[in-house]
Coordinates of C-alpha atoms in Angstrom, one line a residue:
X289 CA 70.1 287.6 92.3
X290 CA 66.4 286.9 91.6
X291 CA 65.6 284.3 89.6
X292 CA 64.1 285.9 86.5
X293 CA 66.4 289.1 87.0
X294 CA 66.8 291.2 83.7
X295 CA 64.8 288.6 82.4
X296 CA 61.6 290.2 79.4
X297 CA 58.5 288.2 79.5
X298 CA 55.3 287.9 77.9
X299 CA 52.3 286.6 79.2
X300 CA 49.0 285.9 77.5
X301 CA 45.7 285.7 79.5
X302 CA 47.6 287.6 81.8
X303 CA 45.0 289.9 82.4
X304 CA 43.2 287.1 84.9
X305 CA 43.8 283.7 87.0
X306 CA 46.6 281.6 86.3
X307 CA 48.3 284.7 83.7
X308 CA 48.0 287.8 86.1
X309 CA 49.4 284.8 88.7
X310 CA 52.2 284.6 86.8
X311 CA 53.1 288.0 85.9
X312 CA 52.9 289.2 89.7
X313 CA 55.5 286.8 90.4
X314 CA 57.9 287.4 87.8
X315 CA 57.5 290.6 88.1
X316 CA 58.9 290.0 91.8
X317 CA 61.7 287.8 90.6
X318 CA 63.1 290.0 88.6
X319 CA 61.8 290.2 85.1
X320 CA 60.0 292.9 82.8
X321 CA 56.9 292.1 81.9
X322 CA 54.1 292.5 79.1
X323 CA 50.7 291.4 79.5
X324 CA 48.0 290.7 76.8
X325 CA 44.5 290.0 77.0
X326 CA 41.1 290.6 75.1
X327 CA 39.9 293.6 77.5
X328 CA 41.8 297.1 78.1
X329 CA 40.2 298.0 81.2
X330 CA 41.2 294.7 82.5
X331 CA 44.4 294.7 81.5
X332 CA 44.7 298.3 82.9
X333 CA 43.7 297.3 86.1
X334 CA 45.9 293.9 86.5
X335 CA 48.8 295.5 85.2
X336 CA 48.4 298.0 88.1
X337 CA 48.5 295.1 90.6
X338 CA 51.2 293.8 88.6
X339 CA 53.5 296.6 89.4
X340 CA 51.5 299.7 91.3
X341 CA 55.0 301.6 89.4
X342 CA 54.3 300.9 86.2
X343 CA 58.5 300.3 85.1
X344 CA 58.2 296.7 84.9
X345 CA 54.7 295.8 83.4
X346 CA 53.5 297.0 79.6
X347 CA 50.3 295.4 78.4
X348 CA 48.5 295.4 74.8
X349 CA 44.7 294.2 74.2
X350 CA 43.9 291.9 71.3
X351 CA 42.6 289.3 70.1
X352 CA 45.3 286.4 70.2
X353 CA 43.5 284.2 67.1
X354 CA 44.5 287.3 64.8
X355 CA 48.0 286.6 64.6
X356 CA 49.1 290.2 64.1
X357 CA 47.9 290.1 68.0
X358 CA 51.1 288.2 68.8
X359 CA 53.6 290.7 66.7
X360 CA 52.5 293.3 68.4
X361 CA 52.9 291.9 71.9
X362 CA 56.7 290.8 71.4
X363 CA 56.6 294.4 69.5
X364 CA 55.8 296.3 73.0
X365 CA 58.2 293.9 74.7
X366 CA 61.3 294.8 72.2
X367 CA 60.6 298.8 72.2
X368 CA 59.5 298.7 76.0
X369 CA 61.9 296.2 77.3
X370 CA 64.8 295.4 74.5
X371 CA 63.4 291.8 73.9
X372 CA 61.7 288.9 74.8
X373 CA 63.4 285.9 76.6
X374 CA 60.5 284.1 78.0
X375 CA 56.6 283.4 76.6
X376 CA 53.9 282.5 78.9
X377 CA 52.0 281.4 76.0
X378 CA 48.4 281.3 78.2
X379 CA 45.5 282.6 76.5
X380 CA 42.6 280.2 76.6
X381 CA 39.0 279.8 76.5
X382 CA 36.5 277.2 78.0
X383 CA 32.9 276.5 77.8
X384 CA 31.7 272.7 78.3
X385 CA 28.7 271.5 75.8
X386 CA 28.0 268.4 74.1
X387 CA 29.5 267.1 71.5
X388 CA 26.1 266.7 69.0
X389 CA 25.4 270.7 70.3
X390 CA 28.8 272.5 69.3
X391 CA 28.3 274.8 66.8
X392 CA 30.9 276.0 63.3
X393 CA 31.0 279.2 65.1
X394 CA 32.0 277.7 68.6
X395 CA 34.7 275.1 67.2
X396 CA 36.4 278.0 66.1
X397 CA 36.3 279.8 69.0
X398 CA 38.1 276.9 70.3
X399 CA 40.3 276.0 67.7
X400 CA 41.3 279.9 67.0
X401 CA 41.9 281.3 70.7
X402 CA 43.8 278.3 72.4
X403 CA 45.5 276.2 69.4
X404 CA 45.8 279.2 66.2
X405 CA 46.6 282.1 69.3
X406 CA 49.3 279.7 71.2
X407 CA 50.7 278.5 67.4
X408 CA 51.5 281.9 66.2
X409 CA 52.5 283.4 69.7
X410 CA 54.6 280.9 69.8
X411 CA 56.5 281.8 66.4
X412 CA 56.3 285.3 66.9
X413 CA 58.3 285.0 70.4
X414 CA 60.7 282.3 69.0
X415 CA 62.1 284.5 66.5
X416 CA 62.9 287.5 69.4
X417 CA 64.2 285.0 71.3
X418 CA 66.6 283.8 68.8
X419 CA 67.6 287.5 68.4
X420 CA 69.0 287.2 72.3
X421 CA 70.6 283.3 71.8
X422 CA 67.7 281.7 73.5
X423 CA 64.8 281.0 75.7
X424 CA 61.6 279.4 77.5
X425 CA 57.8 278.9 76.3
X426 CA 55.7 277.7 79.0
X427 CA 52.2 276.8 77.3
X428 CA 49.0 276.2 79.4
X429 CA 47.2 273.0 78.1
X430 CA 44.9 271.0 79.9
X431 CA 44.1 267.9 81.7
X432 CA 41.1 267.6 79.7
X433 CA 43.4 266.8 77.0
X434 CA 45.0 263.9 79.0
X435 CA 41.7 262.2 79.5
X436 CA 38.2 263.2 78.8
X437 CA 35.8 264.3 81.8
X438 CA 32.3 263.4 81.6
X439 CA 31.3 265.9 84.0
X440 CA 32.4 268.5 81.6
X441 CA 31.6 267.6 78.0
X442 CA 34.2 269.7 76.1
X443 CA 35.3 267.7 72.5
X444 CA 36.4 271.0 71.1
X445 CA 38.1 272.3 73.4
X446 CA 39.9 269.1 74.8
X447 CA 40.9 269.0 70.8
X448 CA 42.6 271.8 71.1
X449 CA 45.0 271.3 73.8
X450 CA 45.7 268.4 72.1
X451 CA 46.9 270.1 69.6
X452 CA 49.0 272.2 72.0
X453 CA 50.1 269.1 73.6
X454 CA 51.5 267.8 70.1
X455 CA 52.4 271.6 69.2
X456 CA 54.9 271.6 72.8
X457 CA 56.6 267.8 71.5
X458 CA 57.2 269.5 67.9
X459 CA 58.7 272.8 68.9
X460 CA 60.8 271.0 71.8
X461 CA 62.7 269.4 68.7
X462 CA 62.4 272.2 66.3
X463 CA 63.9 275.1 68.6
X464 CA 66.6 272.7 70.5
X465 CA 68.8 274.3 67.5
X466 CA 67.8 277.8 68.8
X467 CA 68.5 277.0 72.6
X468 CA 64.9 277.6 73.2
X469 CA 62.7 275.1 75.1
X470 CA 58.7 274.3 75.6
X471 CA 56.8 273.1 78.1
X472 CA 53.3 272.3 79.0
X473 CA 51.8 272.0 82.3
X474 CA 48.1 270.5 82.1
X475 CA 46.3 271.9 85.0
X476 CA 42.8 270.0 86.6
X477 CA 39.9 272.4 87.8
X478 CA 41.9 275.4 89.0
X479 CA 39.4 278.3 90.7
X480 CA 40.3 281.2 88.3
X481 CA 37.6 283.7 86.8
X482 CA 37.4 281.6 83.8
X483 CA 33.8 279.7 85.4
X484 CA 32.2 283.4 85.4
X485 CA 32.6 283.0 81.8
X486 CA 29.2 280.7 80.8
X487 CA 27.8 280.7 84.9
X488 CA 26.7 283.4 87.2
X489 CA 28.9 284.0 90.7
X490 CA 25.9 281.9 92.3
X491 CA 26.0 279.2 90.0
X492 CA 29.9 279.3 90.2
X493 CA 29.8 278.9 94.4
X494 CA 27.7 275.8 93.7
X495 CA 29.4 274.1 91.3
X496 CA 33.3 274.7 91.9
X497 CA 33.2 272.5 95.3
X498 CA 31.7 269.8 94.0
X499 CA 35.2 269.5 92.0
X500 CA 37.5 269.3 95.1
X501 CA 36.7 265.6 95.5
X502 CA 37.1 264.8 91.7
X503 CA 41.3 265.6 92.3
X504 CA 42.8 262.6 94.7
X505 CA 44.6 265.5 97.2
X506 CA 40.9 266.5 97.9
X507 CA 40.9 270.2 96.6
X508 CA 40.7 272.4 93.4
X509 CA 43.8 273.8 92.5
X510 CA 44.5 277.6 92.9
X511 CA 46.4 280.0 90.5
X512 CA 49.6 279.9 92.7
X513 CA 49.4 276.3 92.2
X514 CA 49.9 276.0 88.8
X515 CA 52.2 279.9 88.8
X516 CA 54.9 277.6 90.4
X517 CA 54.9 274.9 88.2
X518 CA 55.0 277.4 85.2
X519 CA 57.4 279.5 86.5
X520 CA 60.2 276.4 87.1
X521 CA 59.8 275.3 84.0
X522 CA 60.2 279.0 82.6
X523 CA 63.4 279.0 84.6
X524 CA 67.0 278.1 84.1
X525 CA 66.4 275.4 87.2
X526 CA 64.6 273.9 84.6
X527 CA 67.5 273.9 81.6
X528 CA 67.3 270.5 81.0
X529 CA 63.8 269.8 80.2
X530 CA 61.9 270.4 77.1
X531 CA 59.1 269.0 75.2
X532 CA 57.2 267.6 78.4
X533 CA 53.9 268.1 79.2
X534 CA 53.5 268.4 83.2
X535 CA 49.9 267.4 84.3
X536 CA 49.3 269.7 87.2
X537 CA 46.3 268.2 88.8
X538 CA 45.8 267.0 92.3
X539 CA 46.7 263.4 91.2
X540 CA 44.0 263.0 88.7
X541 CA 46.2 261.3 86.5
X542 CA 47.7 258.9 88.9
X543 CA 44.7 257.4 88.3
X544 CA 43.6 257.5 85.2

């Protein structure tokens, strides 16, 4: 029997990188899954790769800072799939800028998507899952959060995967009593689409390489890298642990 077998997950950001990562691979273990993201078409597409049938993927566009967002995710997973047992709580945004430049408007992009989305995803998924006796939230914070990078000025941002961080220690303890655990892992530079965000595919090519030497193992990290380090601790190989944070990194913080 597959790991994640029968299992219903939901994955935010899955529509990309590390998320769509994720979802291929439970999806292969096993599990039913439902994807969100900001972008239909996108979503359309990955859930496609996801599962070329169609029976094991269900996917809702949104904007995970509106809270109603999250409802209706763990809404498709109940009517599609009968529930939700597992919450790839994902969804993020990055951008670096300087601290004295950072903008009302930009803090709250910040603030809204990774720490308001992941806070009420969170909820919404811990109530369905205390409707079926239990289950996992892995959350994606960030190394940046660990330690600040002055390569990549990013105050806002790094403060709001702090506030995941603290978020992951809080829940641990408040949803033992639910049989429902959290995790974090805090990835380094990982190679997803996210850099075509604020720099052109040229500007991309140039700078991602010069980031291989910045992790001690010598190389960026992939979206398989950091897939199997969510997808243990989403996993009942991983029953025992809750409230960690798991830096993900190359060795970064080895040194740190």
């Amino acid at each position: 029997m597959s790991r994640f077998s029968l299992k219903v997950a939901i994955v935010t950001g899955g529509g990309s990188g590390i998320g769509k990562e994720v979802a291929i691979r439970l999806v292969q273990e096993g599990a039913n899954v439902v994807i969100g993201g900001r972008d239909e078409n996108k979503l359309q597409k990955a859930a496609h790769e996801i599962d070329p049938t169609g029976a094991k993927v269900r996917y809702f566009a949104g904007d995970i800072a509106e809270p109603e967002t999250a409802k209706n995710l763990v809404k498709v997973a109940s009517e599609a799939f009968g529930g939700v047992d597992i919450l790839i709580n994902n969804a993020g945004v990055f951008n670096p800028k300087s601290f004295l430049d950072i903008t009302e408007i930009e803090y709250d992009w910040f603030l809204d998507t990774i720490l308001k989305g992941k806070f009420f995803m969170a909820q919404a998924a811990a109530k369905a899952m205390q409707q079926r006796g239990g289950g996992a939230i892995v959350q994606t914070g960030s190394l940046w959060a660990l330690q600040a990078v002055k390569a990549t000025p990013s105050s806002a941002y790094s403060a709001a995967n702090a506030g995941v961080h603290a978020l992951t220690h809080n829940l641990a303890i408040e949803l033992a009593e639910s049989n429902i655990r959290i995790n974090t892992v805090a990835p380094g530079v990982v190679e997803t689409p996210v850099y075509n965000t604020f720099m052109s595919e040229d500007q991309v090519k140039e700078a991602l390489p010069t980031f291989n030497s910045f992790h001690p193992l010598g190389r960026n990290g992939q979206p398989a890298d950091i897939a199997e380090a969510i997808l243990f601790l989403a996993s009942s190989n991983a029953s025992w642990i809750t409230g960690t944070i798991l830096p993900v990194d190359g060795g970064v913080m080895a040194g740190h």
